[in-house]
Tab-separated table of C-alpha atoms in Angstrom:
chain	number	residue	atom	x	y	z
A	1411	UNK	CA	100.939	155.998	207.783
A	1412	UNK	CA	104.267	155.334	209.242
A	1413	UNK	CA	103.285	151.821	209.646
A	1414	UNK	CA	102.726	150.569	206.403
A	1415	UNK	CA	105.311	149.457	204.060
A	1416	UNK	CA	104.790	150.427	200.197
A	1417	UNK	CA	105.147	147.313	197.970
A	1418	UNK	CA	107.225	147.115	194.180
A	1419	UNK	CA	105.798	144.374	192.209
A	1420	UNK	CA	109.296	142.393	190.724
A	1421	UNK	CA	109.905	142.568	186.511
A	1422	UNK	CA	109.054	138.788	186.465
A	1423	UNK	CA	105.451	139.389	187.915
A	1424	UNK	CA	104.483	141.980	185.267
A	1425	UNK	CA	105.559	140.239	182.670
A	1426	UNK	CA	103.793	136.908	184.015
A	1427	UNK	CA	100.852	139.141	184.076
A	1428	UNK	CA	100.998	140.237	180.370
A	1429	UNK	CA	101.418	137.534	178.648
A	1430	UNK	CA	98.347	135.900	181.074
A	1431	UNK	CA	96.186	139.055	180.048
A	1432	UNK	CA	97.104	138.405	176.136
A	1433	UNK	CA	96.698	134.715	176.276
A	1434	UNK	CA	92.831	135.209	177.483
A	1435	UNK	CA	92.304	138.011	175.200
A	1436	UNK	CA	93.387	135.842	172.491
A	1437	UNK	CA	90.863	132.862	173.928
A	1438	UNK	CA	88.101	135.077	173.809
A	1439	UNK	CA	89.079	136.021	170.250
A	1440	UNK	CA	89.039	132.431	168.924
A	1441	UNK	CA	85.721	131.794	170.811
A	1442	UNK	CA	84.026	134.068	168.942
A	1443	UNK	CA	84.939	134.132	165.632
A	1444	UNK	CA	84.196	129.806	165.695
A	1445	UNK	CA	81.039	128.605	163.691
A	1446	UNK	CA	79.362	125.977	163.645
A	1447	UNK	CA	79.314	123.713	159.917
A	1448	UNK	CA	75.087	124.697	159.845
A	1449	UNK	CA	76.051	128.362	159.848
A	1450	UNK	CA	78.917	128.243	157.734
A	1451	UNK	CA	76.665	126.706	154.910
A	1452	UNK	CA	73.700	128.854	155.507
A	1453	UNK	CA	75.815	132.090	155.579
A	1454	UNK	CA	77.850	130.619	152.091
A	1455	UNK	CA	74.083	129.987	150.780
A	1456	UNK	CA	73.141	133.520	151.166
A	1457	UNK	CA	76.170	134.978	150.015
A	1458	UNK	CA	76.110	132.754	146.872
A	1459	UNK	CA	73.796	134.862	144.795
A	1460	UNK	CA	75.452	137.800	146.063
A	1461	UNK	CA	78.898	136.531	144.812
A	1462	UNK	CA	77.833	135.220	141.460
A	1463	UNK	CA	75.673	139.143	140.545
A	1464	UNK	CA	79.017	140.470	141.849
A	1465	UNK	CA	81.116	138.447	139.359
A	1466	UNK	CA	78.616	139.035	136.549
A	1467	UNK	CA	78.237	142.595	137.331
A	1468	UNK	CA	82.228	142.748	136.663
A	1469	UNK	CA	82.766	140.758	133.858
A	1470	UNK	CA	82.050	142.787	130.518
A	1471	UNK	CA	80.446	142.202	126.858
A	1472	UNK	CA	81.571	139.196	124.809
A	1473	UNK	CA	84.082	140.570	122.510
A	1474	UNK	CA	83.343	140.335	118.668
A	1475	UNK	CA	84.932	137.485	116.910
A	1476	UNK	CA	88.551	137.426	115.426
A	1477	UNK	CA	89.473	137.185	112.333
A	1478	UNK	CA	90.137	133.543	110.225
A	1479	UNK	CA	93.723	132.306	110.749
A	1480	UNK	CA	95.504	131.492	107.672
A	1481	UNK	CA	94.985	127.849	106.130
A	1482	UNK	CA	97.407	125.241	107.542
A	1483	UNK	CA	99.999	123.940	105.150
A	1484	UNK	CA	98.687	120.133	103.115
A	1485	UNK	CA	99.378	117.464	104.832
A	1486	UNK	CA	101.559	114.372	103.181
A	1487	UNK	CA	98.950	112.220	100.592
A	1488	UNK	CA	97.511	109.045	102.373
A	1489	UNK	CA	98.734	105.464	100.814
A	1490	UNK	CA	97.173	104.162	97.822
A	1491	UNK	CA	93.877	102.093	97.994
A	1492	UNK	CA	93.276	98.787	96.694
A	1493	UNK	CA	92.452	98.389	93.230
A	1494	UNK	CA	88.702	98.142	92.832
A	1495	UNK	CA	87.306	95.182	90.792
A	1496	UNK	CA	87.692	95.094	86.751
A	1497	UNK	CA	84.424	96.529	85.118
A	1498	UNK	CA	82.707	94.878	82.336
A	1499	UNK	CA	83.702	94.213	78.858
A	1500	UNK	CA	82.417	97.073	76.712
A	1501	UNK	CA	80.936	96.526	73.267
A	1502	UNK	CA	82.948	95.602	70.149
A	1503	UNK	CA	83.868	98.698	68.271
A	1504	UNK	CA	83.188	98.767	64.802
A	1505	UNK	CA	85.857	97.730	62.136
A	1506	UNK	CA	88.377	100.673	61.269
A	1507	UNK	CA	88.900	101.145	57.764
A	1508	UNK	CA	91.890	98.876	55.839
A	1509	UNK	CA	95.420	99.725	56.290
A	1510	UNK	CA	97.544	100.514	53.410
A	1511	UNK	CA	99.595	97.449	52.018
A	1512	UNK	CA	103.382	96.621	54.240
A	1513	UNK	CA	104.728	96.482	51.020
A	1514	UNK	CA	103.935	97.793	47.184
A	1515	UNK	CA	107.275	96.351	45.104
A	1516	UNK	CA	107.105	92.290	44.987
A	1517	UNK	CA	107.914	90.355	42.134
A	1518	UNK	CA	107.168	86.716	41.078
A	1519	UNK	CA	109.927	85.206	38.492
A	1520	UNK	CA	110.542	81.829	36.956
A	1521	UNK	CA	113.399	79.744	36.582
A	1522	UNK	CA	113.666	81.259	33.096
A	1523	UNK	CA	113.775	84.950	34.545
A	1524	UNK	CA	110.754	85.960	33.201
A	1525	UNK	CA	108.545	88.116	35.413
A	1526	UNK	CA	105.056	86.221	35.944
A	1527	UNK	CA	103.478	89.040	38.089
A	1528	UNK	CA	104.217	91.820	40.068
A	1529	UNK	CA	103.817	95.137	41.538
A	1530	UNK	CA	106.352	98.421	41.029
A	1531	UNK	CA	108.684	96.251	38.806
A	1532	UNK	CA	110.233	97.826	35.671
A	1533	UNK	CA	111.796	94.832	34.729
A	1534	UNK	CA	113.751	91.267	35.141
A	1535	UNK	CA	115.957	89.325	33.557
A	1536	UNK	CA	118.290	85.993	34.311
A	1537	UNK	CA	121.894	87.253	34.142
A	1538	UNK	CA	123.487	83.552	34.390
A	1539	UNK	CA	122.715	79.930	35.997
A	1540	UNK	CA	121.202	80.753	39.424
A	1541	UNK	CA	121.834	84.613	38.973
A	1542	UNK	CA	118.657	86.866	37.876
A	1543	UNK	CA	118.427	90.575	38.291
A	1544	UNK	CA	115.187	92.067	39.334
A	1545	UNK	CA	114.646	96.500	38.570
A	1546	UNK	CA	112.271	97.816	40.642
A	1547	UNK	CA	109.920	100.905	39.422
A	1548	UNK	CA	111.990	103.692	42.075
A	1549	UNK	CA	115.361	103.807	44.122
A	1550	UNK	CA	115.550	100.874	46.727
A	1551	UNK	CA	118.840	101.669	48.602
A	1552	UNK	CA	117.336	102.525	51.503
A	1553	UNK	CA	114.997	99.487	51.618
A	1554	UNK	CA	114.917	96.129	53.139
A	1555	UNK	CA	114.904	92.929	50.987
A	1556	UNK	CA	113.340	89.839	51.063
A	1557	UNK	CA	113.050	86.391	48.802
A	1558	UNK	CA	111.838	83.053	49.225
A	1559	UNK	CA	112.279	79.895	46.928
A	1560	UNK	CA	108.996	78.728	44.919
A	1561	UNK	CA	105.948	79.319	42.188
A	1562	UNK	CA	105.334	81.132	40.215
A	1563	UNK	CA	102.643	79.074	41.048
A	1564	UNK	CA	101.849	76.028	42.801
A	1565	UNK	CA	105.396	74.786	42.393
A	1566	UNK	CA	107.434	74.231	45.105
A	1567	UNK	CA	111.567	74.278	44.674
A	1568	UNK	CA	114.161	73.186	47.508
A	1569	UNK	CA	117.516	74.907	47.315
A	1570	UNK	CA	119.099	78.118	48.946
A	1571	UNK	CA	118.445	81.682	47.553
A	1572	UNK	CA	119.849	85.197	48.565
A	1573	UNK	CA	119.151	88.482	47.575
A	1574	UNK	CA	121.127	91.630	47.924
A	1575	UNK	CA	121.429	95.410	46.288
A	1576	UNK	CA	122.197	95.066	42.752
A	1577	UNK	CA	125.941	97.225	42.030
A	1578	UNK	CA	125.154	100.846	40.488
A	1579	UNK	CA	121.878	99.990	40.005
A	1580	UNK	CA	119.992	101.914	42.375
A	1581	UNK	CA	116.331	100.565	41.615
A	1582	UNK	CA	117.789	96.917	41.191
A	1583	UNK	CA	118.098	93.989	43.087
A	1584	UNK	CA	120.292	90.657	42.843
A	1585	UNK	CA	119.270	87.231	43.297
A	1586	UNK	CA	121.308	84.006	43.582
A	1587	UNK	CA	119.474	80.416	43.859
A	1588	UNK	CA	121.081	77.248	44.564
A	1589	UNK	CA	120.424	73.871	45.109
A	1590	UNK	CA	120.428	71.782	48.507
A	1591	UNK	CA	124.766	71.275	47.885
A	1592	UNK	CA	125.268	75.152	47.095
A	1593	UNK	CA	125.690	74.662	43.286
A	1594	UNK	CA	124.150	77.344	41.359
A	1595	UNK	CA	121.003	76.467	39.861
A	1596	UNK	CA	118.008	78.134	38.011
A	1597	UNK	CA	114.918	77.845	40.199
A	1598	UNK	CA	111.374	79.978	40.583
A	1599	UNK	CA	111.524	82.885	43.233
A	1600	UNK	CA	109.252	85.486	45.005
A	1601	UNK	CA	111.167	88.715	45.908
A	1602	UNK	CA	109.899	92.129	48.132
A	1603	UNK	CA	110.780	95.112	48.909
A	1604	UNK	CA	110.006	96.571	51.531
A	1605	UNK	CA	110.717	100.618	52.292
């Protein structure tokens, strides 16, 4: 017993020893848990059903539908179209019934200032040469005048004429004719009134 010498394995040859006992453990480890791509697939194939039931299983009812949202605000109107084509001419109406007269005071005087025919007239007379007066059958103040030169007839005179609202005569009118020069002259008139 004397003779034999008890040996103390050194800190750096446990700790070689360690890490070479983890490094096969670990080796082994990796080994095992390795498949191969035919496995893999057939193990993924029969879990697949399994997976899908599972997922099914924890997924619940469908929910019963919401309520409508409220309507969107109108959206901005679109340009206008083209115009289409013009349609056809519709049928002639028939005639509407005769409109009332434009005018219902007129007068038709000769160079002598007698009244030949007329409408609304009271009276007329020739006040001087070229200067008649013409009274109408109401109050023409407010009314527009108008004469020409001619008649009472087929007679046709050439000269000037002008008529006007006769002076604090409020249903009268005044008429001056003249010849081509301006001189007064008696001559044939028509005269309106129109109110």
């Amino acid at each position: 017993m004397g003779g034999f010498k008890r040996l103390v394995p050194s800190f750096a040859v446990v700790i070689t020893g360690t890490a070479l006992v983890v490094a096969l453990g670990v080796t082994s480890l990796a080994a095992g848990s390795v498949r191969t791509p035919q496995a893999t697939t057939s193990s993924e194939r029969e879990a697949g059903p399994t997976a899908a039931a599972s997922e099914s299983q924890q997924r619940g009812p469908r929910g019963p539908r919401g309520p409508r949202g409220p309507r969107g605000p109108r959206g901005p109107a679109g340009p206008t179209g083209p115009a289409g084509p013009a349609g056809a001419a519709g049928a002639v109406g028939p005639a509407g019934p005769a409109g009332a007269a434009a005018t219902s005071l007129w007068a038709v005087v000769d160079a002598t200032g007698t009244l030949v025919r007329n409408k609304g007239v009271a009276s007329a007379q020739k006040n001087g040469t070229g200067d008649y007066q013409v009274i109408f059958s109401q109050d023409v103040t407010t009314c527009a005048y108008q004469a020409t030169l001619g008649g009472p007839t087929t007679g046709l005179f050439i000269g000037q004429i002008t008529v006007g609202q006769r002076a604090a005569i409020p249903a009268g009118v005044r008429v001056l004719t003249r010849d081509s020069a301006g001189a007064a002259t008696d001559g044939p008139f028509f005269v309106s009134v129109f109110c």
